Amino acid sequence: MSTLPLAGIRVLDLSTVLAAPVTATFLGDFGAEVVKVEEPGRGDFTRGTTPGGRSPYWAQEARNKKSVTLDLRTERGQGLVRELIPHFDIVITNYRPPTLRSWGLDPDSLSTLAPECVLVYVTGYGLTGPYSDRGSFDRIASAYAGLTYVTGDADRSPVRSGYSTIDYMAAYLGAFSVVTALYHRTVSGGGGQVIDLALYEAGFRASEDALTSYSTTGRVRERQGNRNPQIVPASDFTASDGRRVSIHAGTDALFRRLACVMEAPQLADAPEYATRAARAEHADALYAAIGDWAATRTADDLTKLLVDADIPASPLMSIADIAADPHYRERGTLLTVEDPEFGELPMVAPLPRLSKTPGSVRTTGPVLGAHNSEIYQGVLGLSADELTSLGADGVI
């Protein structure tokens, strides 16, 4: 295997749930040495409900990481983490600013302690601004970013995404920012810097033209269900077997193909459907016609018919569908790894795919504190007796 692109880069993961630690996971997938600091006796939230245990979720999201235990609430624990930080290229944390200040992990303190280190702060509302001291999670960030407001059917209350979408979007932004900062440090000799990423900003950056449209027209983006008001037809339809199929034929060329597949080519020439603007104005009638046609075929037959006509379409996939899907397997979007506790465990593969230096899963999530000796003795030079004393005092 080729040397991974981030080999030699050391990452200290001082975070939990979920964007910040996943940022570290992405870096570890591509070769960084990631050391995760966890609470003694309990460990990270994603370990599951058993204190110090290993859940399948942990096996995936803590892959390629080393685990050390350290109680950051203690003065000795705070001292140890400050001893560790200068040995690392990257420090990632998501504690709230008041906690960071009380523990001496704020940007000013750490920039002085380790001026060459890239410091990544993934906080709910950022390090500045009137809300900076507030806490947040994916659900709260989605609400504040405006994502929840526009999600769902127009005649029902808004709903959040079924997954922690903003957490993972923020993790990709975090990993991108780290690589950018490392490039600046290496190529320009710019030293370390502080990366200040608010969780809600990842969701807000995905808001398309909502702000520019509101600024110029006063239009507030509202819930449209599965429809896009500007691109018609593009929605989901119920097939004869009750499964749903997503269809996108919003361009003039695609709609003409769809009309032919429906054996109604005259629809493409009808004045009310001949242009994108006209279709948007007469969307209800057009969607009713497509819905009636889609209901005469099973989801698989409908999807094949559309794909064969080069019209983008897919059944709505459950995780069971995905686990059995040949494209996911053959492309390598998911892979199966050997875990010491769970045996053969399918998980999401390292993404994106690089042709010369692809990411890899070298280990799954470790046992709590498995690397205490390696890091505290090998990096800090503590003795075995000191390690025993720290354990007895509950510091590690």
Tab-separated table of C-alpha atoms in Angstrom:
chain	number	residue	atom	x	y	z
A	1	MET	CA	0.000	0.000	0.000
A	2	SER	CA	1.203	3.523	-0.764
A	3	THR	CA	2.101	5.792	2.131
A	4	LEU	CA	-1.080	7.491	3.252
A	5	PRO	CA	-1.125	11.252	2.574
A	6	LEU	CA	-1.402	12.315	6.237
A	7	ALA	CA	1.155	9.838	7.587
A	8	GLY	CA	3.358	11.572	10.146
A	9	ILE	CA	0.654	14.047	11.189
A	10	ARG	CA	-0.388	13.735	14.838
A	11	VAL	CA	-3.924	14.641	15.932
A	12	LEU	CA	-5.102	15.064	19.523
A	13	ASP	CA	-8.857	14.479	19.688
A	14	LEU	CA	-10.238	16.322	22.719
A	15	SER	CA	-13.879	16.065	21.741
A	16	THR	CA	-17.088	14.096	21.904
A	17	VAL	CA	-20.418	13.898	20.011
A	18	LEU	CA	-20.115	14.228	17.008
A	19	ALA	CA	-18.779	16.671	14.409
A	20	ALA	CA	-15.387	17.221	16.040
A	21	PRO	CA	-14.488	13.564	16.680
A	22	VAL	CA	-15.650	12.616	13.176
A	23	THR	CA	-13.321	15.334	11.843
A	24	ALA	CA	-10.526	13.415	13.525
A	25	THR	CA	-11.861	10.144	12.103
A	26	PHE	CA	-11.675	11.524	8.558
A	27	LEU	CA	-8.064	12.564	9.141
A	28	GLY	CA	-7.237	9.155	10.586
A	29	ASP	CA	-8.727	7.437	7.537
A	30	PHE	CA	-6.015	9.075	5.470
A	31	GLY	CA	-3.086	8.238	7.692
A	32	ALA	CA	-2.964	10.705	10.568
A	33	GLU	CA	-2.076	9.291	13.976
A	34	VAL	CA	-5.127	10.177	16.069
A	35	VAL	CA	-5.031	10.012	19.859
A	36	LYS	CA	-8.456	10.335	21.449
A	37	VAL	CA	-8.735	11.559	25.029
A	38	GLU	CA	-11.635	9.977	26.926
A	39	GLU	CA	-13.160	10.221	30.379
A	40	PRO	CA	-11.752	7.524	32.706
A	41	GLY	CA	-14.113	4.638	33.384
A	42	ARG	CA	-16.778	5.880	30.989
A	43	GLY	CA	-15.301	6.889	27.665
A	44	ASP	CA	-16.929	8.536	24.688
A	45	PHE	CA	-20.698	8.807	24.196
A	46	THR	CA	-20.590	6.700	21.024
A	47	ARG	CA	-19.221	3.734	22.966
A	48	GLY	CA	-22.854	3.066	23.847
A	49	THR	CA	-24.779	2.666	27.076
A	50	THR	CA	-22.241	0.401	28.784
A	51	PRO	CA	-19.536	2.547	30.434
A	52	GLY	CA	-16.242	1.932	28.674
A	53	GLY	CA	-17.851	-0.481	26.233
A	54	ARG	CA	-17.584	-0.834	22.487
A	55	SER	CA	-20.647	-0.351	20.294
A	56	PRO	CA	-20.669	-0.962	16.525
A	57	TYR	CA	-20.981	2.817	16.157
A	58	TRP	CA	-17.800	3.257	18.172
A	59	ALA	CA	-16.039	0.632	16.082
A	60	GLN	CA	-16.721	2.743	12.982
A	61	GLU	CA	-16.290	6.313	14.228
A	62	ALA	CA	-13.235	5.618	16.393
A	63	ARG	CA	-11.483	3.565	13.737
A	64	ASN	CA	-7.804	4.310	13.240
A	65	LYS	CA	-7.672	6.025	16.655
A	66	LYS	CA	-5.733	5.396	19.839
A	67	SER	CA	-7.477	5.769	23.201
A	68	VAL	CA	-6.067	7.388	26.315
A	69	THR	CA	-8.019	8.255	29.445
A	70	LEU	CA	-7.711	11.608	31.182
A	71	ASP	CA	-9.993	13.536	33.522
A	72	LEU	CA	-9.859	17.089	32.196
A	73	ARG	CA	-11.907	18.291	35.162
A	74	THR	CA	-8.901	17.794	37.435
A	75	GLU	CA	-5.970	20.182	37.736
A	76	ARG	CA	-3.503	17.338	37.119
A	77	GLY	CA	-5.475	16.240	34.054
A	78	GLN	CA	-5.378	19.751	32.634
A	79	GLY	CA	-1.665	19.854	33.255
A	80	LEU	CA	-1.121	16.554	31.453
A	81	VAL	CA	-3.089	17.623	28.397
A	82	ARG	CA	-1.034	20.810	28.180
A	83	GLU	CA	2.087	18.653	28.278
A	84	LEU	CA	0.701	16.554	25.422
A	85	ILE	CA	-0.400	19.348	23.098
A	86	PRO	CA	3.064	20.537	21.928
A	87	HIS	CA	3.722	16.987	20.652
A	88	PHE	CA	0.806	17.206	18.197
A	89	ASP	CA	0.248	18.932	14.862
A	90	ILE	CA	-3.518	19.198	15.267
A	91	VAL	CA	-5.744	19.634	18.320
A	92	ILE	CA	-9.495	19.217	17.845
A	93	THR	CA	-11.995	20.122	20.536
A	94	ASN	CA	-15.676	21.001	20.852
A	95	TYR	CA	-16.047	22.121	24.446
A	96	ARG	CA	-17.971	25.341	24.995
A	97	PRO	CA	-15.882	28.527	25.333
A	98	PRO	CA	-16.511	28.918	29.102
A	99	THR	CA	-15.197	25.381	29.638
A	100	LEU	CA	-12.239	25.991	27.364
A	101	ARG	CA	-11.321	29.090	29.336
A	102	SER	CA	-11.683	27.400	32.711
A	103	TRP	CA	-9.510	24.463	31.616
A	104	GLY	CA	-6.858	26.613	29.945
A	105	LEU	CA	-7.684	25.245	26.484
A	106	ASP	CA	-8.811	28.520	24.931
A	107	PRO	CA	-7.185	29.674	21.669
A	108	ASP	CA	-4.927	32.294	23.244
A	109	SER	CA	-3.541	29.859	25.806
A	110	LEU	CA	-2.927	27.048	23.343
A	111	SER	CA	-1.499	29.299	20.612
A	112	THR	CA	1.104	30.453	23.130
A	113	LEU	CA	1.748	26.899	24.308
A	114	ALA	CA	2.076	25.391	20.803
A	115	PRO	CA	2.498	28.099	18.125
A	116	GLU	CA	3.018	25.552	15.329
A	117	CYS	CA	-0.148	23.635	16.162
A	118	VAL	CA	-3.367	23.869	14.153
A	119	LEU	CA	-6.137	24.327	16.712
A	120	VAL	CA	-9.612	23.270	15.605
A	121	TYR	CA	-12.580	24.537	17.635
A	122	VAL	CA	-15.904	23.061	16.530
A	123	THR	CA	-18.432	24.764	18.802
A	124	GLY	CA	-22.175	25.284	18.633
A	125	TYR	CA	-22.117	28.987	17.778
A	126	GLY	CA	-18.444	29.731	17.246
A	127	LEU	CA	-15.868	31.383	19.476
A	128	THR	CA	-17.234	34.900	18.924
A	129	GLY	CA	-20.628	36.547	18.832
A	130	PRO	CA	-23.396	37.020	21.424
A	131	TYR	CA	-24.345	33.300	21.445
A	132	SER	CA	-20.822	31.905	21.620
A	133	ASP	CA	-21.218	30.499	25.130
A	134	ARG	CA	-24.331	28.480	24.244
A	135	GLY	CA	-24.269	24.719	23.794
A	136	SER	CA	-25.610	22.930	20.732
A	137	PHE	CA	-26.077	19.583	19.017
A	138	ASP	CA	-27.004	18.632	15.455
A	139	ARG	CA	-30.725	19.123	16.118
A	140	ILE	CA	-30.204	22.609	17.545
A	141	ALA	CA	-27.779	23.573	14.784
A	142	SER	CA	-30.293	22.428	12.162
A	143	ALA	CA	-32.963	24.596	13.744
A	144	TYR	CA	-30.695	27.640	13.992
A	145	ALA	CA	-29.287	27.235	10.470
A	146	GLY	CA	-32.777	27.325	8.939
A	147	LEU	CA	-32.531	23.770	7.668
A	148	THR	CA	-35.326	22.364	9.821
A	149	TYR	CA	-37.676	25.227	8.912
A	150	VAL	CA	-37.668	24.307	5.218
A	151	THR	CA	-37.797	20.525	5.699
A	152	GLY	CA	-41.094	18.656	5.505
A	153	ASP	CA	-44.510	19.036	3.903
A	154	ALA	CA	-46.045	22.482	3.592
A	155	ASP	CA	-49.148	21.545	5.597
A	156	ARG	CA	-47.249	19.950	8.475
A	157	SER	CA	-44.752	20.962	11.118
A	158	PRO	CA	-41.082	21.050	10.120
A	159	VAL	CA	-38.911	17.984	10.703
A	160	ARG	CA	-35.168	17.501	11.078
A	161	SER	CA	-33.127	15.239	8.855
A	162	GLY	CA	-33.263	11.544	9.736
A	163	TYR	CA	-29.488	11.528	10.213
A	164	SER	CA	-27.081	13.893	11.985
A	165	THR	CA	-26.484	15.640	8.690
A	166	ILE	CA	-24.999	18.848	10.039
A	167	ASP	CA	-22.564	16.981	12.287
A	168	TYR	CA	-21.095	15.150	9.312
A	169	MET	CA	-21.146	18.227	7.061
A	170	ALA	CA	-19.266	20.113	9.765
A	171	ALA	CA	-16.795	17.226	10.062
A	172	TYR	CA	-15.975	17.478	6.368
A	173	LEU	CA	-15.568	21.257	6.703
A	174	GLY	CA	-13.346	20.643	9.698
A	175	ALA	CA	-11.155	18.135	7.853
A	176	PHE	CA	-10.929	20.455	4.839
A	177	SER	CA	-9.881	23.337	7.069
A	178	VAL	CA	-7.196	21.207	8.717
A	179	VAL	CA	-5.663	20.172	5.409
A	180	THR	CA	-5.779	23.799	4.208
A	181	ALA	CA	-4.063	25.006	7.392
A	182	LEU	CA	-1.427	22.270	7.143
A	183	TYR	CA	-0.725	23.280	3.546
A	184	HIS	CA	-0.298	26.896	4.649
A	185	ARG	CA	2.004	25.836	7.474
A	186	THR	CA	4.134	23.616	5.242
A	187	VAL	CA	4.260	25.568	1.989
A	188	SER	CA	4.148	29.127	3.301
A	189	GLY	CA	5.855	28.561	6.640
A	190	GLY	CA	2.881	30.195	8.264
A	191	GLY	CA	2.984	28.253	11.521
A	192	GLY	CA	-0.112	27.138	13.336
A	193	GLN	CA	-3.477	28.871	13.427
A	194	VAL	CA	-6.917	28.735	14.996
A	195	ILE	CA	-9.827	27.226	13.071
A	196	ASP	CA	-13.129	28.547	14.396
A	197	LEU	CA	-16.046	26.489	13.033
A	198	ALA	CA	-19.589	26.935	14.335
A	199	LEU	CA	-21.752	23.839	13.980
A	200	TYR	CA	-24.690	25.729	12.458
A	201	GLU	CA	-22.478	27.217	9.737
A	202	ALA	CA	-22.220	23.869	7.963
A	203	GLY	CA	-26.004	23.751	7.573
A	204	PHE	CA	-26.299	27.421	6.664
A	205	ARG	CA	-23.703	27.026	3.890
A	206	ALA	CA	-26.072	24.502	2.276
A	207	SER	CA	-28.972	26.971	2.116
A	208	GLU	CA	-28.550	27.530	-1.635
A	209	ASP	CA	-29.876	30.953	-2.681
A	210	ALA	CA	-32.187	31.420	0.298
A	211	LEU	CA	-30.365	34.474	1.639
A	212	THR	CA	-29.641	36.176	-1.667
A	213	SER	CA	-33.213	35.597	-2.793
A	214	TYR	CA	-34.620	36.997	0.442
A	215	SER	CA	-32.265	39.981	0.258
A	216	THR	CA	-33.326	40.890	-3.271
A	217	THR	CA	-36.979	39.876	-3.370
A	218	GLY	CA	-38.115	39.455	0.224
A	219	ARG	CA	-39.130	35.869	-0.511
A	220	VAL	CA	-38.823	33.488	2.434
A	221	ARG	CA	-38.064	29.883	1.502
A	222	GLU	CA	-40.846	27.680	2.863
A	223	ARG	CA	-41.426	23.931	3.091
A	224	GLN	CA	-42.247	22.266	-0.198
A	225	GLY	CA	-42.227	18.625	0.818
A	226	ASN	CA	-40.497	16.588	-1.885
A	227	ARG	CA	-40.909	19.265	-4.511
A	228	ASN	CA	-38.510	21.899	-5.711
A	229	PRO	CA	-40.620	24.907	-6.752
A	230	GLN	CA	-38.152	25.922	-9.462
A	231	ILE	CA	-37.439	22.491	-10.970
A	232	VAL	CA	-40.436	20.512	-12.222
A	233	PRO	CA	-40.820	17.575	-12.317
A	234	ALA	CA	-38.526	16.547	-9.495
A	235	SER	CA	-40.221	14.607	-6.714
A	236	ASP	CA	-40.952	11.172	-5.266
A	237	PHE	CA	-43.794	8.963	-6.432
A	238	THR	CA	-45.500	5.857	-5.046
A	239	ALA	CA	-45.182	2.724	-7.171
A	240	SER	CA	-47.727	-0.108	-7.354
A	241	ASP	CA	-45.940	-2.084	-4.621
A	242	GLY	CA	-46.094	0.841	-2.202
A	243	ARG	CA	-42.405	1.733	-2.484
A	244	ARG	CA	-41.369	5.253	-3.386
A	245	VAL	CA	-39.233	6.245	-6.358
A	246	SER	CA	-37.431	9.561	-6.746
A	247	ILE	CA	-37.518	11.034	-10.258
A	248	HIS	CA	-35.723	14.114	-11.599
A	249	ALA	CA	-36.738	15.239	-15.071
A	250	GLY	CA	-36.583	18.985	-14.500
A	251	THR	CA	-34.754	20.061	-17.643
A	252	ASP	CA	-36.556	20.403	-20.967
A	253	ALA	CA	-34.581	17.518	-22.482
A	254	LEU	CA	-35.224	15.216	-19.533
A	255	PHE	CA	-38.907	16.053	-19.469
A	256	ARG	CA	-39.210	15.206	-23.144
A	257	ARG	CA	-37.672	11.798	-22.432
A	258	LEU	CA	-40.053	11.284	-19.526
A	259	ALA	CA	-43.045	12.169	-21.685
A	260	CYS	CA	-41.943	9.556	-24.209
A	261	VAL	CA	-41.452	6.923	-21.497
A	262	MET	CA	-44.960	7.712	-20.269
A	263	GLU	CA	-46.142	7.169	-23.864
A	264	ALA	CA	-47.456	10.724	-23.867
A	265	PRO	CA	-44.926	12.645	-26.002
A	266	GLN	CA	-47.493	15.385	-26.589
A	267	LEU	CA	-46.970	16.556	-22.985
A	268	ALA	CA	-43.557	17.937	-23.891
A	269	ASP	CA	-45.093	20.203	-26.540
A	270	ALA	CA	-48.120	21.337	-24.546
A	271	PRO	CA	-47.837	25.072	-23.755
A	272	GLU	CA	-48.334	24.466	-20.029
A	273	TYR	CA	-45.366	22.065	-19.888
A	274	ALA	CA	-43.059	23.101	-22.730
A	275	THR	CA	-40.719	25.217	-20.576
A	276	ARG	CA	-39.357	24.997	-17.069
A	277	ALA	CA	-41.260	28.132	-16.032
A	278	ALA	CA	-44.506	26.780	-17.462
A	279	ARG	CA	-44.090	23.433	-15.725
A	280	ALA	CA	-43.488	25.193	-12.398
A	281	GLU	CA	-46.709	27.154	-12.866
A	282	HIS	CA	-48.728	23.999	-13.651
A	283	ALA	CA	-46.914	21.628	-11.317
A	284	ASP	CA	-49.970	20.193	-9.554
A	285	ALA	CA	-51.579	18.871	-12.726
A	286	LEU	CA	-48.288	17.509	-14.040
A	287	TYR	CA	-47.455	15.736	-10.785
A	288	ALA	CA	-50.909	14.176	-10.717
A	289	ALA	CA	-50.364	12.763	-14.215
A	290	ILE	CA	-46.920	11.394	-13.360
A	291	GLY	CA	-48.221	9.957	-10.090
A	292	ASP	CA	-51.025	8.079	-11.871
A	293	TRP	CA	-48.539	6.662	-14.358
A	294	ALA	CA	-45.965	5.683	-11.697
A	295	ALA	CA	-48.630	3.835	-9.718
A	296	THR	CA	-49.055	1.285	-12.517
A	297	ARG	CA	-45.552	-0.215	-12.081
A	298	THR	CA	-43.479	-1.689	-9.283
A	299	ALA	CA	-40.621	0.397	-7.932
A	300	ASP	CA	-37.975	-1.808	-9.543
A	301	ASP	CA	-39.726	-1.814	-12.948
A	302	LEU	CA	-40.289	1.931	-12.775
A	303	THR	CA	-36.670	2.637	-11.888
A	304	LYS	CA	-35.356	0.405	-14.681
A	305	LEU	CA	-37.660	1.992	-17.230
A	306	LEU	CA	-36.496	5.477	-16.296
A	307	VAL	CA	-32.793	4.657	-16.010
A	308	ASP	CA	-32.868	2.862	-19.373
A	309	ALA	CA	-34.216	6.109	-20.825
A	310	ASP	CA	-31.336	8.029	-19.167
A	311	ILE	CA	-33.630	9.771	-16.694
A	312	PRO	CA	-32.156	10.087	-13.162
A	313	ALA	CA	-34.215	7.938	-10.803
A	314	SER	CA	-33.786	5.817	-7.699
A	315	PRO	CA	-35.977	3.986	-5.246
A	316	LEU	CA	-35.893	5.462	-1.754
A	317	MET	CA	-33.311	3.251	-0.088
A	318	SER	CA	-33.501	1.992	3.482
A	319	ILE	CA	-30.299	0.902	5.192
A	320	ALA	CA	-31.369	-2.711	4.525
A	321	ASP	CA	-31.594	-1.893	0.804
A	322	ILE	CA	-28.177	-0.256	0.915
A	323	ALA	CA	-26.544	-3.197	2.707
A	324	ALA	CA	-27.679	-5.504	-0.108
A	325	ASP	CA	-27.057	-3.144	-3.024
A	326	PRO	CA	-24.396	-4.327	-5.525
A	327	HIS	CA	-23.225	-0.824	-6.460
A	328	TYR	CA	-22.325	0.091	-2.864
A	329	ARG	CA	-20.325	-3.136	-2.558
A	330	GLU	CA	-18.599	-3.207	-5.912
A	331	ARG	CA	-17.655	0.466	-5.843
A	332	GLY	CA	-16.395	0.141	-2.278
A	333	THR	CA	-18.639	2.760	-0.688
A	334	LEU	CA	-19.033	0.307	2.133
A	335	LEU	CA	-16.573	-2.320	3.238
A	336	THR	CA	-16.419	-5.140	5.742
A	337	VAL	CA	-13.713	-5.110	8.390
A	338	GLU	CA	-12.768	-7.651	11.020
A	339	ASP	CA	-13.530	-6.439	14.523
A	340	PRO	CA	-12.314	-8.341	17.620
A	341	GLU	CA	-15.733	-8.113	19.292
A	342	PHE	CA	-18.263	-8.007	16.427
A	343	GLY	CA	-16.503	-10.183	13.860
A	344	GLU	CA	-17.096	-9.174	10.240
A	345	LEU	CA	-18.555	-5.676	10.515
A	346	PRO	CA	-19.781	-3.676	7.489
A	347	MET	CA	-19.162	0.074	7.743
A	348	VAL	CA	-18.899	3.183	5.603
A	349	ALA	CA	-15.607	3.209	3.714
A	350	PRO	CA	-13.123	6.102	3.908
A	351	LEU	CA	-14.357	8.857	1.602
A	352	PRO	CA	-13.614	10.417	-0.813
A	353	ARG	CA	-11.749	7.978	-3.041
A	354	LEU	CA	-8.187	8.963	-3.954
A	355	SER	CA	-6.593	7.134	-6.871
A	356	LYS	CA	-3.026	7.025	-5.511
A	357	THR	CA	-3.458	7.352	-1.764
A	358	PRO	CA	-6.876	5.971	-0.798
A	359	GLY	CA	-7.899	5.987	2.833
A	360	SER	CA	-7.967	2.776	4.826
A	361	VAL	CA	-9.384	1.202	7.971
A	362	ARG	CA	-6.401	-0.171	9.842
A	363	THR	CA	-8.040	-0.668	13.227
A	364	THR	CA	-11.559	-0.376	14.603
A	365	GLY	CA	-12.499	1.624	17.719
A	366	PRO	CA	-10.110	0.694	20.545
A	367	VAL	CA	-10.689	-0.519	24.082
A	368	LEU	CA	-10.921	2.356	26.577
A	369	GLY	CA	-7.442	3.507	27.604
A	370	ALA	CA	-5.718	0.913	25.460
A	371	HIS	CA	-2.889	3.306	24.595
A	372	ASN	CA	-2.254	4.947	27.969
A	373	SER	CA	1.201	3.408	28.341
A	374	GLU	CA	2.182	4.085	24.717
A	375	ILE	CA	1.298	7.778	24.886
A	376	TYR	CA	2.026	8.753	28.488
A	377	GLN	CA	5.260	6.805	28.688
A	378	GLY	CA	6.348	6.915	25.059
A	379	VAL	CA	5.465	10.559	24.375
A	380	LEU	CA	5.655	12.239	27.783
A	381	GLY	CA	8.242	9.917	29.317
A	382	LEU	CA	6.250	9.131	32.457
A	383	SER	CA	7.357	6.137	34.489
A	384	ALA	CA	5.268	3.063	35.188
A	385	ASP	CA	4.977	4.155	38.821
A	386	GLU	CA	3.695	7.590	37.784
A	387	LEU	CA	1.153	5.939	35.521
A	388	THR	CA	-0.033	3.721	38.366
A	389	SER	CA	-0.341	6.705	40.684
A	390	LEU	CA	-2.376	8.665	38.114
A	391	GLY	CA	-4.696	5.707	37.717
A	392	ALA	CA	-5.144	5.310	41.469
A	393	ASP	CA	-6.008	9.003	41.779
A	394	GLY	CA	-8.588	8.766	38.984
A	395	VAL	CA	-6.697	11.187	36.716
A	396	ILE	CA	-6.384	8.595	33.952
